[in-house]
Amino acid sequence: MDEETVSRDHVGSLGRGLAVMEILARHPAGMTLTEMAEEAGLTRAGARRFLLTLVATGYATQSGRVFSLSPRLLTVARTWLGGASLWSFAAPIMRAVAAQLNEACSAAILSGEDVVYVARIPGRRIL
């Protein structure tokens, strides 16, 4: 595509919304509205609309003043990965960690304020 076609077919607000998601992904502990506005180069009002849209659609969560991505993004990632489960990617790494440390290894995701364990490799030691 030439530059004019790309420009004409580009939905700027979608691009900015995806940029907000990518910025949140770089901050797993979450971000405040002010931090997002500064990093994304948006007004506070614009950042607020993007963040609240992500919360309303389930792609982000809000705890007090802090916004974070939600596990719902895994549904998009899973589709892109061809339906492969998180387990198929995590298992080899988890097995290696469990073997190297002789300890159990668990994988979990956050769902709101809840921790959801999605996989576990038992350790070799018996307590």
mmCIF file of C-alpha atoms in Angstrom:
data_model
loop_
_atom_site.group_PDB
_atom_site.id
_atom_site.type_symbol
_atom_site.label_atom_id
_atom_site.label_comp_id
_atom_site.label_asym_id
_atom_site.label_seq_id
_atom_site.Cartn_x
_atom_site.Cartn_y
_atom_site.Cartn_z
ATOM 1 C CA MET A 1 0.000 0.000 0.000
ATOM 2 C CA ASP A 2 1.150 3.489 -0.684
ATOM 3 C CA GLU A 3 1.412 6.082 2.096
ATOM 4 C CA GLU A 4 -1.796 7.877 1.075
ATOM 5 C CA THR A 5 -3.848 4.660 1.209
ATOM 6 C CA VAL A 6 -2.432 3.717 4.601
ATOM 7 C CA SER A 7 -3.203 7.200 5.928
ATOM 8 C CA ARG A 8 -6.760 7.152 4.551
ATOM 9 C CA ASP A 9 -7.439 3.653 5.883
ATOM 10 C CA HIS A 10 -5.850 4.224 9.286
ATOM 11 C CA VAL A 11 -8.238 4.598 12.241
ATOM 12 C CA GLY A 12 -6.302 6.904 14.511
ATOM 13 C CA SER A 13 -8.340 6.248 17.651
ATOM 14 C CA LEU A 14 -7.869 2.485 17.308
ATOM 15 C CA GLY A 15 -4.143 3.006 16.885
ATOM 16 C CA ARG A 16 -3.989 5.176 20.008
ATOM 17 C CA GLY A 17 -6.066 2.636 21.958
ATOM 18 C CA LEU A 18 -3.701 -0.166 20.977
ATOM 19 C CA ALA A 19 -0.767 2.031 21.995
ATOM 20 C CA VAL A 20 -2.409 2.472 25.418
ATOM 21 C CA MET A 21 -2.682 -1.325 25.723
ATOM 22 C CA GLU A 22 0.985 -1.744 24.789
ATOM 23 C CA ILE A 23 2.014 0.851 27.372
ATOM 24 C CA LEU A 24 -0.034 -0.937 30.051
ATOM 25 C CA ALA A 25 1.697 -4.184 29.056
ATOM 26 C CA ARG A 26 5.056 -2.603 29.900
ATOM 27 C CA HIS A 27 3.783 -1.763 33.400
ATOM 28 C CA PRO A 28 2.523 -5.012 34.986
ATOM 29 C CA ALA A 29 1.995 -3.272 38.344
ATOM 30 C CA GLY A 30 -0.374 -0.868 36.607
ATOM 31 C CA MET A 31 -0.426 2.865 35.964
ATOM 32 C CA THR A 32 -2.368 5.892 37.069
ATOM 33 C CA LEU A 33 -4.308 8.045 34.652
ATOM 34 C CA THR A 34 -1.683 10.792 34.886
ATOM 35 C CA GLU A 35 1.170 8.360 34.202
ATOM 36 C CA MET A 36 -0.657 7.008 31.148
ATOM 37 C CA ALA A 37 -1.423 10.477 29.799
ATOM 38 C CA GLU A 38 2.230 11.482 30.107
ATOM 39 C CA GLU A 39 3.676 8.305 28.597
ATOM 40 C CA ALA A 40 1.127 8.076 25.767
ATOM 41 C CA GLY A 41 1.267 11.774 24.946
ATOM 42 C CA LEU A 42 -2.475 12.146 25.544
ATOM 43 C CA THR A 43 -4.519 14.625 27.505
ATOM 44 C CA ARG A 44 -5.791 13.327 30.844
ATOM 45 C CA ALA A 45 -9.321 13.340 29.377
ATOM 46 C CA GLY A 46 -8.212 11.308 26.364
ATOM 47 C CA ALA A 47 -6.246 8.833 28.478
ATOM 48 C CA ARG A 48 -9.262 8.494 30.793
ATOM 49 C CA ARG A 49 -11.582 7.641 27.875
ATOM 50 C CA PHE A 50 -9.184 5.019 26.513
ATOM 51 C CA LEU A 51 -8.605 3.445 29.930
ATOM 52 C CA LEU A 52 -12.285 3.387 30.884
ATOM 53 C CA THR A 53 -13.141 1.861 27.491
ATOM 54 C CA LEU A 54 -10.595 -0.899 28.137
ATOM 55 C CA VAL A 55 -12.113 -1.471 31.594
ATOM 56 C CA ALA A 56 -15.684 -1.508 30.192
ATOM 57 C CA THR A 57 -14.721 -4.081 27.558
ATOM 58 C CA GLY A 58 -12.840 -6.242 30.052
ATOM 59 C CA TYR A 59 -9.348 -5.712 28.651
ATOM 60 C CA ALA A 60 -8.192 -3.721 31.679
ATOM 61 C CA THR A 61 -9.028 -3.506 35.355
ATOM 62 C CA GLN A 62 -9.131 -0.566 37.717
ATOM 63 C CA SER A 63 -8.198 -0.774 41.374
ATOM 64 C CA GLY A 64 -8.493 2.641 42.946
ATOM 65 C CA ARG A 65 -6.438 4.987 40.773
ATOM 66 C CA VAL A 66 -4.403 2.205 39.118
ATOM 67 C CA PHE A 67 -5.228 0.637 35.749
ATOM 68 C CA SER A 68 -3.818 -2.741 34.631
ATOM 69 C CA LEU A 69 -4.340 -5.130 31.750
ATOM 70 C CA SER A 70 -6.668 -8.050 32.433
ATOM 71 C CA PRO A 71 -6.363 -11.746 31.565
ATOM 72 C CA ARG A 72 -8.979 -11.223 28.837
ATOM 73 C CA LEU A 73 -6.085 -10.355 26.519
ATOM 74 C CA LEU A 74 -5.122 -14.020 26.694
ATOM 75 C CA THR A 75 -8.202 -14.847 24.602
ATOM 76 C CA VAL A 76 -6.890 -12.664 21.792
ATOM 77 C CA ALA A 77 -3.357 -14.013 22.155
ATOM 78 C CA ARG A 78 -4.597 -17.599 22.207
ATOM 79 C CA THR A 79 -6.472 -17.113 18.946
ATOM 80 C CA TRP A 80 -3.376 -15.609 17.358
ATOM 81 C CA LEU A 81 -1.280 -18.507 18.585
ATOM 82 C CA GLY A 82 -3.546 -20.879 16.695
ATOM 83 C CA GLY A 83 -5.521 -22.016 19.685
ATOM 84 C CA ALA A 84 -2.493 -23.406 21.475
ATOM 85 C CA SER A 85 -2.942 -23.365 25.199
ATOM 86 C CA LEU A 86 -0.851 -21.405 27.632
ATOM 87 C CA TRP A 87 0.194 -24.774 29.018
ATOM 88 C CA SER A 88 1.956 -25.827 25.816
ATOM 89 C CA PHE A 89 4.183 -22.747 26.043
ATOM 90 C CA ALA A 90 4.677 -22.683 29.800
ATOM 91 C CA ALA A 91 5.203 -26.414 30.417
ATOM 92 C CA PRO A 92 8.764 -26.776 29.052
ATOM 93 C CA ILE A 93 9.944 -23.693 30.934
ATOM 94 C CA MET A 94 8.187 -24.758 34.121
ATOM 95 C CA ARG A 95 9.639 -28.285 33.901
ATOM 96 C CA ALA A 96 13.139 -26.855 33.508
ATOM 97 C CA VAL A 97 12.680 -24.517 36.487
ATOM 98 C CA ALA A 98 11.253 -27.314 38.659
ATOM 99 C CA ALA A 99 14.119 -29.649 37.723
ATOM 100 C CA GLN A 100 16.831 -27.041 38.259
ATOM 101 C CA LEU A 101 15.511 -25.915 41.644
ATOM 102 C CA ASN A 102 14.087 -29.243 42.803
ATOM 103 C CA GLU A 103 10.963 -27.315 43.741
ATOM 104 C CA ALA A 104 7.384 -27.142 42.535
ATOM 105 C CA CYS A 105 6.684 -24.546 39.876
ATOM 106 C CA SER A 106 3.276 -22.929 39.415
ATOM 107 C CA ALA A 107 1.911 -20.523 36.836
ATOM 108 C CA ALA A 108 -0.884 -18.138 37.675
ATOM 109 C CA ILE A 109 -2.702 -15.194 36.189
ATOM 110 C CA LEU A 110 -4.444 -12.316 37.887
ATOM 111 C CA SER A 111 -8.171 -11.982 37.369
ATOM 112 C CA GLY A 112 -9.163 -8.770 39.060
ATOM 113 C CA GLU A 113 -7.778 -9.119 42.559
ATOM 114 C CA ASP A 114 -7.806 -12.935 42.391
ATOM 115 C CA VAL A 115 -4.859 -15.163 41.563
ATOM 116 C CA VAL A 116 -5.891 -18.024 39.270
ATOM 117 C CA TYR A 117 -3.429 -20.916 39.087
ATOM 118 C CA VAL A 118 -3.401 -22.291 35.569
ATOM 119 C CA ALA A 119 -0.580 -24.855 35.709
ATOM 120 C CA ARG A 120 1.650 -26.674 38.203
ATOM 121 C CA ILE A 121 4.706 -28.917 37.988
ATOM 122 C CA PRO A 122 5.277 -30.806 41.266
ATOM 123 C CA GLY A 123 8.657 -30.674 42.954
ATOM 124 C CA ARG A 124 10.823 -33.713 43.589
ATOM 125 C CA ARG A 125 11.240 -33.055 47.287
ATOM 126 C CA ILE A 126 8.756 -34.297 49.838
ATOM 127 C CA LEU A 127 8.155 -31.963 52.743
#
